[in-house]
XYZ file of C-alpha atoms in Angstrom:
183
model
C -21.420 -166.229 122.174
C -22.308 -162.753 120.926
C -24.687 -163.418 118.060
C -27.137 -161.029 116.425
C -25.533 -158.039 118.151
C -24.916 -154.559 116.856
C -21.823 -153.924 114.754
C -20.390 -151.706 117.485
C -20.518 -154.666 119.895
C -18.961 -157.060 117.374
C -16.177 -154.552 116.730
C -15.549 -154.269 120.470
C -14.818 -157.992 120.920
C -10.996 -157.678 120.812
C -11.140 -154.961 123.474
C -13.575 -157.022 125.552
C -11.135 -159.957 125.481
C -8.238 -157.680 126.475
C -10.297 -156.218 129.321
C -11.260 -159.693 130.585
C -7.577 -160.693 130.450
C -6.690 -157.660 132.591
C -9.667 -158.083 134.956
C -8.534 -161.616 135.782
C -5.116 -160.291 136.771
C -6.640 -157.492 138.855
C -8.751 -159.992 140.788
C -5.972 -162.428 141.709
C -2.170 -162.518 141.888
C -1.151 -165.619 139.961
C 2.311 -167.203 140.251
C 3.020 -166.349 136.603
C 2.728 -162.644 137.503
C 5.695 -162.701 139.915
C 8.828 -160.899 138.788
C 11.703 -158.798 140.148
C 13.237 -155.444 139.336
C 16.926 -154.897 140.054
C 18.130 -151.421 140.921
C 21.310 -149.731 142.116
C 21.248 -146.737 144.424
C 22.865 -143.416 143.650
C 24.468 -141.673 146.597
C 22.237 -138.975 148.153
C 19.432 -139.699 145.658
C 15.963 -140.692 146.885
C 14.584 -141.984 143.583
C 15.666 -145.575 143.178
C 13.827 -146.531 139.990
C 10.773 -145.586 137.940
C 7.780 -147.869 138.488
C 7.931 -150.521 135.730
C 5.204 -150.197 133.092
C 3.851 -153.669 133.948
C 3.706 -152.945 137.724
C 0.659 -154.159 139.629
C 1.794 -154.175 143.254
C 4.626 -155.327 145.540
C 4.946 -159.099 145.842
C 7.359 -159.713 148.729
C 9.655 -157.620 150.854
C 12.372 -155.922 148.841
C 15.952 -156.638 149.822
C 19.474 -155.441 149.264
C 22.189 -157.802 148.168
C 25.583 -157.140 149.714
C 28.663 -158.267 147.863
C 29.475 -160.520 150.807
C 26.963 -162.189 153.084
C 23.237 -162.769 153.035
C 20.543 -160.574 151.540
C 19.134 -157.943 153.897
C 15.365 -157.377 153.883
C 13.923 -153.895 153.484
C 10.406 -152.785 154.293
C 7.697 -151.070 152.264
C 6.483 -147.908 153.929
C 4.142 -145.048 153.253
C 6.000 -141.855 152.464
C 4.045 -139.924 155.096
C 5.251 -142.402 157.754
C 8.829 -142.466 156.481
C 9.089 -138.665 156.486
C 8.224 -138.773 160.187
C 11.135 -141.150 160.770
C 13.719 -139.632 158.404
C 14.616 -136.076 157.489
C 14.962 -135.311 153.790
C 18.766 -135.152 154.189
C 19.301 -138.239 156.392
C 21.780 -140.686 154.855
C 22.673 -144.254 155.688
C 22.210 -147.854 154.695
C 18.809 -148.352 152.974
C 16.032 -149.517 155.305
C 12.768 -148.861 153.475
C 11.167 -148.230 150.109
C 8.034 -146.340 149.190
C 6.249 -145.888 145.885
C 4.099 -143.040 144.664
C 2.727 -144.512 141.446
C 5.590 -143.016 139.443
C 8.818 -143.877 141.278
C 10.180 -146.134 143.984
C 12.078 -144.097 146.553
C 14.582 -145.268 149.127
C 14.902 -144.273 152.796
C 17.193 -142.934 154.138
C 19.200 -141.446 151.283
C 21.959 -143.892 150.285
C 25.315 -142.993 151.832
C 27.567 -144.622 149.200
C 29.127 -146.935 151.818
C 28.001 -150.389 150.670
C 30.517 -153.212 150.432
C 30.354 -153.125 146.625
C 33.331 -151.550 144.832
C 31.250 -148.566 143.695
C 29.837 -148.040 147.198
C 26.257 -148.236 145.921
C 23.606 -150.633 147.214
C 22.085 -153.303 144.976
C 18.337 -153.590 145.569
C 15.888 -156.259 144.396
C 12.199 -155.327 144.243
C 9.851 -158.337 143.896
C 6.490 -157.369 142.431
C 3.424 -158.672 140.655
C 3.271 -157.619 137.023
C 0.458 -157.474 134.513
C 1.031 -159.729 131.523
C 0.581 -158.048 128.166
C -2.941 -158.385 126.834
C -3.404 -160.322 123.597
C -3.650 -158.152 120.498
C -3.835 -160.749 117.688
C -5.955 -163.857 117.213
C -2.794 -165.977 117.318
C -1.437 -164.517 120.590
C -1.132 -166.976 123.424
C 0.028 -166.699 127.021
C -0.438 -168.499 130.323
C -3.866 -166.959 130.893
C -5.148 -167.865 127.446
C -3.909 -171.437 127.924
C -5.186 -171.921 131.468
C -8.029 -169.446 131.936
C -9.579 -169.259 128.472
C -13.090 -170.051 129.657
C -13.044 -167.263 132.225
C -11.811 -164.783 129.599
C -14.449 -165.956 127.110
C -17.277 -165.806 129.642
C -16.235 -162.418 131.060
C -15.862 -160.911 127.589
C -19.291 -162.327 126.685
C -20.872 -160.801 129.807
C -19.325 -157.431 128.991
C -20.411 -157.711 125.351
C -24.016 -158.389 126.288
C -23.904 -155.501 128.770
C -22.634 -153.270 125.967
C -25.612 -154.445 123.894
C -28.029 -153.619 126.776
C -28.962 -157.308 127.120
C -28.877 -157.549 130.902
C -30.280 -161.067 131.244
C -27.619 -162.598 128.963
C -24.964 -160.410 130.584
C -25.940 -161.760 134.011
C -25.911 -165.338 132.722
C -22.378 -165.010 131.301
C -21.165 -163.091 134.358
C -22.314 -165.960 136.590
C -20.424 -168.427 134.408
C -17.323 -166.213 134.530
C -17.575 -165.999 138.325
C -17.795 -169.805 138.564
C -14.635 -170.153 136.471
C -12.905 -167.523 138.597
C -13.738 -169.532 141.718
C -12.183 -172.614 140.100
C -9.049 -170.685 139.187
């Protein structure tokens, strides 16, 4: 779609495709983006796990899995709200998680009294992940199979914008938006 453009625009095409791939995932949480992170508490330690590198946002309520019985739901909370409810040294069975962009923390501090042999709590964190952007012409994933037109049209709109061709950029952006609505 990008013909007779500057070399700098032609060279940017792989990045434009990667950006369109990521933009699609930012705009909507697709089923394919659902995943889970397993973690085990450490007694008296607030940090449960580092945020995974593919993290977008929480998907469902996290939960702890006892050795015996049904899973127990936890809640997501803002740290500023959780610090009003719990002191920094409060211990007990996990009730809530918070995330600060770097780590997932657990509230209150784990007490080491779970029904597992090691006394630690097993936590499952469902979240939406970003799929890895394509880096080679032969790469293929769910988005490239099912949303190729959106990615093509969005990358074209961005390429024309990079080339200061606003009318063509608008045209391709409208086509990308139509495909996004279909998706």
